[in-house]
PDB file of C-alpha atoms and ligand atoms in Angstrom:
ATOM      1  CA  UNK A   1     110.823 129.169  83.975  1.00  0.00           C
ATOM      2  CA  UNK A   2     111.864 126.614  81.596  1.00  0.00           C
ATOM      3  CA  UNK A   3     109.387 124.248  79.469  1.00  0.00           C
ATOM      4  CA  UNK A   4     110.319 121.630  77.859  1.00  0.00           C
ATOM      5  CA  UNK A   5     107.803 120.054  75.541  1.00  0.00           C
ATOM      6  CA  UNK A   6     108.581 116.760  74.435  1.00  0.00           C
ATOM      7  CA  UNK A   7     106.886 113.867  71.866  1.00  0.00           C
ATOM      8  CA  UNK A   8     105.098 111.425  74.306  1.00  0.00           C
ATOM      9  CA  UNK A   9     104.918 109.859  78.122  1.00  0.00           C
ATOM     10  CA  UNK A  10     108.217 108.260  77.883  1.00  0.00           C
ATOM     11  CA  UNK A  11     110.353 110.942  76.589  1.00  0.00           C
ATOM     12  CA  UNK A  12     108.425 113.045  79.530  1.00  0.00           C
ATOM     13  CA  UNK A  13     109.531 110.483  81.542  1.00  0.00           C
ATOM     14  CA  UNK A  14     113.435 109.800  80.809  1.00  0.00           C
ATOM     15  CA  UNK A  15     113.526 113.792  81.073  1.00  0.00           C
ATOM     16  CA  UNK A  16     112.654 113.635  84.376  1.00  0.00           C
ATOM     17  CA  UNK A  17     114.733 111.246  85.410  1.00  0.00           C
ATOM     18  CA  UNK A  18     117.649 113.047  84.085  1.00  0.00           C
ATOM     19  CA  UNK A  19     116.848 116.028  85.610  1.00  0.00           C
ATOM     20  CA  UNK A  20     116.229 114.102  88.847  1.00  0.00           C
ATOM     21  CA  UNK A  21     119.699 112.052  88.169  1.00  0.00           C
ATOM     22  CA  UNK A  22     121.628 114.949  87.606  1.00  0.00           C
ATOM     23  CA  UNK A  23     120.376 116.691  90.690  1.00  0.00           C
ATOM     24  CA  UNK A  24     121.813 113.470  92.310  1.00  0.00           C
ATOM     25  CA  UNK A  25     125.325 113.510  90.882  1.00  0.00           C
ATOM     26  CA  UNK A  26     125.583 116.588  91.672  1.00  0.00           C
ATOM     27  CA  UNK A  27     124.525 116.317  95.337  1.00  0.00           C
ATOM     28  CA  UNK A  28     124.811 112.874  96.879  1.00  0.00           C
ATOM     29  CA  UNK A  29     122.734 113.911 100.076  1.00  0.00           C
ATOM     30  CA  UNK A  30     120.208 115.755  98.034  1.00  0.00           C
ATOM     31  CA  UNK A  31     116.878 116.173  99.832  1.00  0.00           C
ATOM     32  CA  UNK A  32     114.325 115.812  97.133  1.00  0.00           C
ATOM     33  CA  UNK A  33     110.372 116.135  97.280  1.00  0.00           C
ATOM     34  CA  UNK A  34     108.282 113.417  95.738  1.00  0.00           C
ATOM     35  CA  UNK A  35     104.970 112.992  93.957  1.00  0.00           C
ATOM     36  CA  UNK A  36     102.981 109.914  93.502  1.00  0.00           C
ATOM     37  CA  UNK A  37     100.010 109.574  90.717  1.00  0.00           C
ATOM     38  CA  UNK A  38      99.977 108.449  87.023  1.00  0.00           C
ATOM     39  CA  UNK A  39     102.459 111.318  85.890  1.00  0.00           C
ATOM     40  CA  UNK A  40     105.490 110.290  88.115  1.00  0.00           C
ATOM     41  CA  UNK A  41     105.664 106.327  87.571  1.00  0.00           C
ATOM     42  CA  UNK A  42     107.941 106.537  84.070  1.00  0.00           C
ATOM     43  CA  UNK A  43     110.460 108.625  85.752  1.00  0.00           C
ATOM     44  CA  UNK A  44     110.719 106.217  88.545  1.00  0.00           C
ATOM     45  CA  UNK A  45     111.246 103.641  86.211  1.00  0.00           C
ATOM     46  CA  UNK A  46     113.648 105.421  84.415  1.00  0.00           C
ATOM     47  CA  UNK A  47     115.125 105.992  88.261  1.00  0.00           C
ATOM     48  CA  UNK A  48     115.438 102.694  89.189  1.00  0.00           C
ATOM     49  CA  UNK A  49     117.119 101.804  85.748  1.00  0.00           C
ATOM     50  CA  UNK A  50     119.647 104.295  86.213  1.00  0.00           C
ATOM     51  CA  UNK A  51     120.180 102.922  89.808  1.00  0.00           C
ATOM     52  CA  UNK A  52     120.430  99.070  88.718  1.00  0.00           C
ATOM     53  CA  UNK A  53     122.708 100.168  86.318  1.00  0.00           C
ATOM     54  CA  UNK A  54     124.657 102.027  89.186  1.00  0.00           C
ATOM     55  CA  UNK A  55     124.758 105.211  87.292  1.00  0.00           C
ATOM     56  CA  UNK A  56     122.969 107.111  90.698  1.00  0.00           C
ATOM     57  CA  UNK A  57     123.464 105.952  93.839  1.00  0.00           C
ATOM     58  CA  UNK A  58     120.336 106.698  96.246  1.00  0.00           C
ATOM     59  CA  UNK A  59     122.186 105.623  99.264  1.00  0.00           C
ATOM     60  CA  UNK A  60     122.533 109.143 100.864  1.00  0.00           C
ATOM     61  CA  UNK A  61     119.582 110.392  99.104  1.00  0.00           C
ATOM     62  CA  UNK A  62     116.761 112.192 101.302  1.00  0.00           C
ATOM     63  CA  UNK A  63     113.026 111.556 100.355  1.00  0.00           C
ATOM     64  CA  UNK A  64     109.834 114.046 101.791  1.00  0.00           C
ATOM     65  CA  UNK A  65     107.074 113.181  99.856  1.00  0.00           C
ATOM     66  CA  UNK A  66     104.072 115.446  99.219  1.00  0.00           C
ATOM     67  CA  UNK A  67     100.840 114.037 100.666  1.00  0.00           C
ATOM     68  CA  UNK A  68      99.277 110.822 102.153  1.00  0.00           C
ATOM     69  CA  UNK A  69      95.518 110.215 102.828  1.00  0.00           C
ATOM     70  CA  UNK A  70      93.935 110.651 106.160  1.00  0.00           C
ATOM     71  CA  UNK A  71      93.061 107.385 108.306  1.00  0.00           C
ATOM     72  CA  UNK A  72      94.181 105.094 105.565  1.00  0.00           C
ATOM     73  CA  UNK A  73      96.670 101.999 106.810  1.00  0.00           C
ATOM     74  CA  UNK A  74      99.891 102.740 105.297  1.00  0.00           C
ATOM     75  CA  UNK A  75      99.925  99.092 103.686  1.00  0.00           C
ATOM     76  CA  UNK A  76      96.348  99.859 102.258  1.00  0.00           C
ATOM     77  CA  UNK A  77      96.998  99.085  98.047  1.00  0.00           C
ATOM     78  CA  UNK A  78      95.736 102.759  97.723  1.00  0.00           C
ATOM     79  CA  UNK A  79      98.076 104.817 100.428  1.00  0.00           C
ATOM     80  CA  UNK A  80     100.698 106.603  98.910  1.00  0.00           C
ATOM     81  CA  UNK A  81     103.414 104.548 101.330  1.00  0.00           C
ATOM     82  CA  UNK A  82     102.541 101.466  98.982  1.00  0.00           C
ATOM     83  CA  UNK A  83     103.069 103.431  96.099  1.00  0.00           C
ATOM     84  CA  UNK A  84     106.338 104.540  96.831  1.00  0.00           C
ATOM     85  CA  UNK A  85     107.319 101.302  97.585  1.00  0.00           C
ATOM     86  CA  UNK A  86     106.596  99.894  94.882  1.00  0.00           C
ATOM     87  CA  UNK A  87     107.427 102.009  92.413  1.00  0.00           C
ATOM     88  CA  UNK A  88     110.493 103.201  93.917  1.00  0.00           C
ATOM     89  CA  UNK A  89     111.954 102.407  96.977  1.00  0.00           C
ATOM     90  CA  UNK A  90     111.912  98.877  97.191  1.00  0.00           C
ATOM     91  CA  UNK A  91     113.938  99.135  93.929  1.00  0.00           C
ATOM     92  CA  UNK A  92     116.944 100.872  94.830  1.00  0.00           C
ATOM     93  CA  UNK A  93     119.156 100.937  97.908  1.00  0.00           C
ATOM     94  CA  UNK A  94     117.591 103.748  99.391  1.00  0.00           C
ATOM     95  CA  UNK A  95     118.110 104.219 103.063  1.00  0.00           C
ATOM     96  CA  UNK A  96     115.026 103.353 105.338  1.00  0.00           C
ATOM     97  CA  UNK A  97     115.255 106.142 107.541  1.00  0.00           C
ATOM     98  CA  UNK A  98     116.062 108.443 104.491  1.00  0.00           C
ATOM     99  CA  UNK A  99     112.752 107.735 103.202  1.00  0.00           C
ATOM    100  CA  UNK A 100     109.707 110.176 105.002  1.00  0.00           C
ATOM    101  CA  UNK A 101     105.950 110.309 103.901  1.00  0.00           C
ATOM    102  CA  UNK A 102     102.973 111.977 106.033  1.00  0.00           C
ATOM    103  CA  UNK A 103     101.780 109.515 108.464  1.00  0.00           C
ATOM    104  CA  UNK A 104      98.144 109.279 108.004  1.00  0.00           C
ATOM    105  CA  UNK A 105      97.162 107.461 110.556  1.00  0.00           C
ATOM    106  CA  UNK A 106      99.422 109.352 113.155  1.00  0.00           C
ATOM    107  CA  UNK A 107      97.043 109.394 116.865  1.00  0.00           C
ATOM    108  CA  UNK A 108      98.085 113.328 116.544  1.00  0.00           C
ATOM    109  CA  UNK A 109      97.868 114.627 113.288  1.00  0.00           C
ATOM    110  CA  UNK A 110      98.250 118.169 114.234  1.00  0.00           C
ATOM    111  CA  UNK A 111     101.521 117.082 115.990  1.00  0.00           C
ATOM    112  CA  UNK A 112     102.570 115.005 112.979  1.00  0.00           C
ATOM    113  CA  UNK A 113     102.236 117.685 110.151  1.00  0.00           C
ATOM    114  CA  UNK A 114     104.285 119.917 112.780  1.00  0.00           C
ATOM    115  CA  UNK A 115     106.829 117.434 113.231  1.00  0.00           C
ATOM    116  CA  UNK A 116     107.004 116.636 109.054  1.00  0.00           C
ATOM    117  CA  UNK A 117     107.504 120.337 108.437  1.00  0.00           C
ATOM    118  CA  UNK A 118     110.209 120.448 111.264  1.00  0.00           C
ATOM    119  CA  UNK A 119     112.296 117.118 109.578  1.00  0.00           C
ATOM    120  CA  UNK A 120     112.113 118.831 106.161  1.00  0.00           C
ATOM    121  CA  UNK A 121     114.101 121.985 107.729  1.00  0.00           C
ATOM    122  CA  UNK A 122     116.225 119.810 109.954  1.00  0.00           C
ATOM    123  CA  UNK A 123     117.889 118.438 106.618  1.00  0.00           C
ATOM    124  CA  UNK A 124     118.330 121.348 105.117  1.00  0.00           C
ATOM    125  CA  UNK A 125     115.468 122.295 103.028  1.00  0.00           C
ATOM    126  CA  UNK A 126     113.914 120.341  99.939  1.00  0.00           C
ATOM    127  CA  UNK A 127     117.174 120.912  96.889  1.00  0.00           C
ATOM    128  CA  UNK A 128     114.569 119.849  94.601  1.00  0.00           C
ATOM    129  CA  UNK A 129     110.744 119.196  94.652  1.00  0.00           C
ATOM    130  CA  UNK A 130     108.942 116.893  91.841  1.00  0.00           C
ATOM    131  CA  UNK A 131     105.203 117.736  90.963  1.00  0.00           C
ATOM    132  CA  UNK A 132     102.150 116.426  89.404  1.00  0.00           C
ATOM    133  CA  UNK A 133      99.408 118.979  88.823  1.00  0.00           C
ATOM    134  CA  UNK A 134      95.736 117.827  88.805  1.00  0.00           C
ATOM    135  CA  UNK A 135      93.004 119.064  86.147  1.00  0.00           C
ATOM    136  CA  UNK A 136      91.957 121.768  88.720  1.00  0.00           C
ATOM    137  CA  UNK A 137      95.501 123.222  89.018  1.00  0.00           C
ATOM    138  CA  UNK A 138      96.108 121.496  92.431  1.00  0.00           C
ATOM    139  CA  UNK A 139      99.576 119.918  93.352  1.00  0.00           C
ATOM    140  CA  UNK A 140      99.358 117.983  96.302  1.00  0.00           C
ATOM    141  CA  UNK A 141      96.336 118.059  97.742  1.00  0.00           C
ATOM    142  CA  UNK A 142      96.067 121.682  98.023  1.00  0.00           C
ATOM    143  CA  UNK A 143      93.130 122.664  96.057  1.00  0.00           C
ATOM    144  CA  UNK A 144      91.871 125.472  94.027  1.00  0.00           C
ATOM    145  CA  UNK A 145      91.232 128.254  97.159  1.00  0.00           C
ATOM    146  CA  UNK A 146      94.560 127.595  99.296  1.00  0.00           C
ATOM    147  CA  UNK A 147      95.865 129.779 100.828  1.00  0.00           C
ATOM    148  CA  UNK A 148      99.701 130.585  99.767  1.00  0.00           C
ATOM    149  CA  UNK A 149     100.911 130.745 103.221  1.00  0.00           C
ATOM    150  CA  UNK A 150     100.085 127.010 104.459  1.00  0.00           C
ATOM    151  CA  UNK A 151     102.106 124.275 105.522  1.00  0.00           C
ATOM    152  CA  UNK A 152     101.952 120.816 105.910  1.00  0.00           C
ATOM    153  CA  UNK A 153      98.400 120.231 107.356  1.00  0.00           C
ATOM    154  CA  UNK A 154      94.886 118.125 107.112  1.00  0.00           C
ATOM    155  CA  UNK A 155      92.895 119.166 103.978  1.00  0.00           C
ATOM    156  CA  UNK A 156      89.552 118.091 102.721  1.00  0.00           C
ATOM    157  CA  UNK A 157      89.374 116.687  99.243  1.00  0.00           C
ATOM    158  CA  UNK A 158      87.574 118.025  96.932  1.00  0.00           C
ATOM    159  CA  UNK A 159      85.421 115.684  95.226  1.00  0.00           C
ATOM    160  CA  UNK A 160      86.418 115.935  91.819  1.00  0.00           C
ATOM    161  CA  UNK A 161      89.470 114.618  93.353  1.00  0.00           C
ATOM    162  CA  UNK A 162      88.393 111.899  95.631  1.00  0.00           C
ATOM    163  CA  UNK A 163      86.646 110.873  92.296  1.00  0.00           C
ATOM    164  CA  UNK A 164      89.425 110.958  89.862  1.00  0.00           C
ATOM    165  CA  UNK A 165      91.647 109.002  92.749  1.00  0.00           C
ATOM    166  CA  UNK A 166      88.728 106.558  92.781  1.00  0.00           C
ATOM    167  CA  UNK A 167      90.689 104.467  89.986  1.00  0.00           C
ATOM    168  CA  UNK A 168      93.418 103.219  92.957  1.00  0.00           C
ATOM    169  CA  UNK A 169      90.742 102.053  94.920  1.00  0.00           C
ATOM    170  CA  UNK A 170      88.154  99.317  94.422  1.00  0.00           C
ATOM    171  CA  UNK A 171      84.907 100.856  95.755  1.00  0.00           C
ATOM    172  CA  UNK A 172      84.411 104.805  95.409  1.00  0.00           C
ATOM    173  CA  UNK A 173      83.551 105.334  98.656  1.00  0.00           C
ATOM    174  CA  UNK A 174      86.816 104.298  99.884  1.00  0.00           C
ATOM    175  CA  UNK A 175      88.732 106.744  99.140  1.00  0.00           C
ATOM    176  CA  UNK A 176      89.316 108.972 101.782  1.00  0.00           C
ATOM    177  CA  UNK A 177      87.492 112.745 102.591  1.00  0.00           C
ATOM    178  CA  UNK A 178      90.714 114.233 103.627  1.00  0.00           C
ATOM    179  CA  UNK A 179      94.607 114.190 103.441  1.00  0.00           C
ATOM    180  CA  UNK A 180      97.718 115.504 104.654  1.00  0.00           C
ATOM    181  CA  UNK A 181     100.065 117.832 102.536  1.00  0.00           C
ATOM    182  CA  UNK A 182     102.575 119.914 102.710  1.00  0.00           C
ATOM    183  CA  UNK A 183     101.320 123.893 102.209  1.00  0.00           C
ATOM    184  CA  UNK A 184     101.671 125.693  99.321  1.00  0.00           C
ATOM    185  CA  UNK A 185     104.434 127.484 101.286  1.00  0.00           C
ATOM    186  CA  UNK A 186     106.330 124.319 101.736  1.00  0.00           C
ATOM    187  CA  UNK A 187     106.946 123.494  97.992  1.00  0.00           C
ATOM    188  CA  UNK A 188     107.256 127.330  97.139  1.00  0.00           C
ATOM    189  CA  UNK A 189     110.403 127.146  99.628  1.00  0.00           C
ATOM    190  CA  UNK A 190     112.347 124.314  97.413  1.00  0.00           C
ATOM    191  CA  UNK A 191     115.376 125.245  96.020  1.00  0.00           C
ATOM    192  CA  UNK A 192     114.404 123.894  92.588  1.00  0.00           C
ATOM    193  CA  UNK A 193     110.860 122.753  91.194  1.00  0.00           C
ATOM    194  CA  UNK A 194     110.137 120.171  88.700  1.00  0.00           C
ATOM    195  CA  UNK A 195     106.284 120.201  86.965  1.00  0.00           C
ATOM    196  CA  UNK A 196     105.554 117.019  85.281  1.00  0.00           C
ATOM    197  CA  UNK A 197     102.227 116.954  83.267  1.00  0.00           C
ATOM    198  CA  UNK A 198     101.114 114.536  80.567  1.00  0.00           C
ATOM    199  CA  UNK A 199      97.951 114.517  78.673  1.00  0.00           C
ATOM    200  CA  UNK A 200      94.812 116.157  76.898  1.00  0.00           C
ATOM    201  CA  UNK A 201      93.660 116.151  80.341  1.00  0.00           C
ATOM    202  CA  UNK A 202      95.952 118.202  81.667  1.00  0.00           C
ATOM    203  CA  UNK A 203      96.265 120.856  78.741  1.00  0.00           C
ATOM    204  CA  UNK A 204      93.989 123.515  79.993  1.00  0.00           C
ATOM    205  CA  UNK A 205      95.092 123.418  83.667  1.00  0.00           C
ATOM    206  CA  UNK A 206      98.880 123.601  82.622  1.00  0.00           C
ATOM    207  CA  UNK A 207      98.179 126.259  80.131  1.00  0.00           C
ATOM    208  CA  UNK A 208      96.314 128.442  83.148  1.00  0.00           C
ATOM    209  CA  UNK A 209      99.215 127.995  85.819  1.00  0.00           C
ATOM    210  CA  UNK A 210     101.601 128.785  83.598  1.00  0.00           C
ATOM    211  CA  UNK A 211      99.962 131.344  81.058  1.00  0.00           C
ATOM    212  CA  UNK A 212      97.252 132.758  83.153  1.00  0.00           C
ATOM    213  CA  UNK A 213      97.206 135.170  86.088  1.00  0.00           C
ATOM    214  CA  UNK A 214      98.666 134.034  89.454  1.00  0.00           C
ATOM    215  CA  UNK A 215      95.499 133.193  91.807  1.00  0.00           C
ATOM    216  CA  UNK A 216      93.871 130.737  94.322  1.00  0.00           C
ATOM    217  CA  UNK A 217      91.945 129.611  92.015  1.00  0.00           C
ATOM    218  CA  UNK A 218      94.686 127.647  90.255  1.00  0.00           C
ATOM    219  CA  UNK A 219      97.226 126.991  92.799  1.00  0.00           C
ATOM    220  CA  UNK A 220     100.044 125.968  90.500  1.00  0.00           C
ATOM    221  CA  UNK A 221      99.955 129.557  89.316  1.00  0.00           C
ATOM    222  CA  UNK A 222     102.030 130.543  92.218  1.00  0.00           C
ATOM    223  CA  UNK A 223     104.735 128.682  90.774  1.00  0.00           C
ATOM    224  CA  UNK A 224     105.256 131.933  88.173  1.00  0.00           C
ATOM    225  CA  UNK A 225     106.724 132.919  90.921  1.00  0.00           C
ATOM    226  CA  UNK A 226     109.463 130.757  91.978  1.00  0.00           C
ATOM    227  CA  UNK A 227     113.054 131.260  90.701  1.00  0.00           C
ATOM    228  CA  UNK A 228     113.834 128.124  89.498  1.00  0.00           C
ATOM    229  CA  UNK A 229     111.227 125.807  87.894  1.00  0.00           C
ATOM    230  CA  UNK A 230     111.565 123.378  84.910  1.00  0.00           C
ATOM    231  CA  UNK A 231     108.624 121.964  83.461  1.00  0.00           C
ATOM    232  CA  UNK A 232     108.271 118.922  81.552  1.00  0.00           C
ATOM    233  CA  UNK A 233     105.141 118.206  79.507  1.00  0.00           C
ATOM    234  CA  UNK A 234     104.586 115.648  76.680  1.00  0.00           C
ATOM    235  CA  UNK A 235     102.907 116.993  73.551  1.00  0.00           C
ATOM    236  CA  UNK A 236      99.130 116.393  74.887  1.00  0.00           C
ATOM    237  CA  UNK A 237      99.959 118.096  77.816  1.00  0.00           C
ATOM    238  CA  UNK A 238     101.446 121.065  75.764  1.00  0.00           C
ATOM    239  CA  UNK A 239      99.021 121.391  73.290  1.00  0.00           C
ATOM    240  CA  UNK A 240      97.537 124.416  74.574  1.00  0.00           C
ATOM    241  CA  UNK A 241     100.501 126.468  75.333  1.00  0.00           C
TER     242      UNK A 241
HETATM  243  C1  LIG B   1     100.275 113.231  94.294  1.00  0.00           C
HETATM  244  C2  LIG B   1      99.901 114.646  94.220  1.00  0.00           C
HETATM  245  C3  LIG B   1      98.881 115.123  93.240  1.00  0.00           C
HETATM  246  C4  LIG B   1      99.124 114.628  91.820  1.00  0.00           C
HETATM  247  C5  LIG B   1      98.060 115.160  90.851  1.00  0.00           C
HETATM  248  C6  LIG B   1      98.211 114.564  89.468  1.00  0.00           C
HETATM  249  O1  LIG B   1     101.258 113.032  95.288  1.00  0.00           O
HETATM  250  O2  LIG B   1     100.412 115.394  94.972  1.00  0.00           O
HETATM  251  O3  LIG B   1      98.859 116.529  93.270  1.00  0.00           O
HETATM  252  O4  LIG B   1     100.387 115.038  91.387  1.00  0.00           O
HETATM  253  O5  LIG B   1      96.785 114.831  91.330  1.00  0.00           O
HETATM  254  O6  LIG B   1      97.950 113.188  89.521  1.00  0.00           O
HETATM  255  P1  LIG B   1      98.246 112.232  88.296  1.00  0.00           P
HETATM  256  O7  LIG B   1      99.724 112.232  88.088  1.00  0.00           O
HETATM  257  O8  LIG B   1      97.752 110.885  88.745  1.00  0.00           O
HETATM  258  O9  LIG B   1      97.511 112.775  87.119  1.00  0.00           O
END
């Protein structure tokens, strides 16, 4: 595992982006999985520079991305469809049917996390997955007690959760009891995996997946055990380690 610790948000950030860039270059079909959340928006600025400036080219790029709420309209200014959107792919010349998120307001949703976890394989596998990782460890929405051998699938929220994501909504009770992600299996089967995490608030939970023993508890931990991770943390986010 390789950790980079760097000064503040935006260095965090044009890290990423390189990393994510390079991946591109290197790969022009790459198949890459894709966070939403405070911690990813720099880098996708930094993305979409690079891409106005026509130093990556996103046009045979492949997007999964990790999660979605349940029963939320995909244009709803808190679904993660907007987000992407507007942070990334109405920004570069992405192709539409490149671009996949979990439908969460599929009639079958049983069918649709099938289906999702089908597509990913059907290109090839995920070359290189970006994550976030919440105060309690999580990434995507699968929270402290996973299981290690899950897919993509419906998951409750904890609440801690629902009320941290409370700040993309306008009333509390809006946000939604349950989401789809993919499993703890899915990411753990990406080539390469990129951890972003930036600030105090994310200290202790970064220090225990990455310091601490591998458990359920703290599902990041099981990232110890993939072959190829990078993280990238700004100093806050480090200051435990
Ligand atoms: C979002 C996701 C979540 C976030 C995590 C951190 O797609 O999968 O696991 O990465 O909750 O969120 P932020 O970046 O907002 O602190």
């Amino acid at each position: 595992m390789r950790v980079v610790v760097t000064n503040n948000y935006q260095e965090m950030s044009r890290e990423a982006a390189r990393i994510v860039a390079r991946q591109i270059l290197a790969k022009e079909d790459s198949v890459l999985g894709l966070p939403t959340g405070d911690t990813p928006t720099g880098m996708y600025e930094e993305l979409v520079q690079l891409d106005n400036r026509r130093l990556i080219d996103f046009s045979k790029v492949i997007t999964f991305n990790l999660d979605e709420y349940y029963g939320l309209p995909l244009d709803h200014p808190g679904s993660y469809h907007r987000y992407m959107r507007e942070k990334l792919f109405d920004h570069v010349n992405i192709q539409e049917g490149s671009i996949h998120i979990p439908d969460g307001v599929a009639k079958d949703i049983e069918e649709e996390c099938r289906r999702y976890e089908e597509e990913i394989y059907r290109y090839g596998g995920i070359d290189l997955q970006i994550l976030g990782i919440g105060p309690n460890g999580h990434i995507g929405f699968n929270e402290p007690g996973s299981d290690w051998e899950m897919t993509t699938r419906l998951v409750k929220l904890s609440e801690e959760t629902r009320r941290r994501e409370s700040r993309y909504f306008r009333d509390p009770t809006e946000v939604p009891t349950q989401g789809i992600t993919m499993g703890i299996k899915t990411i753990m089967k990406a080539r390469k995996i990129l951890l972003l995490a930036s600030g105090k608030e994310k200290a202790k939970a970064t220090t225990k997946a990455l310091k601490g023993p591998v458990t359920k508890k703290v599902p990041a931990s099981i990232l110890q055990l993939h072959p190829m991770v990078t993280v990238v943390l700004d100093k806050e986010a480090g200051s435990l380690f």
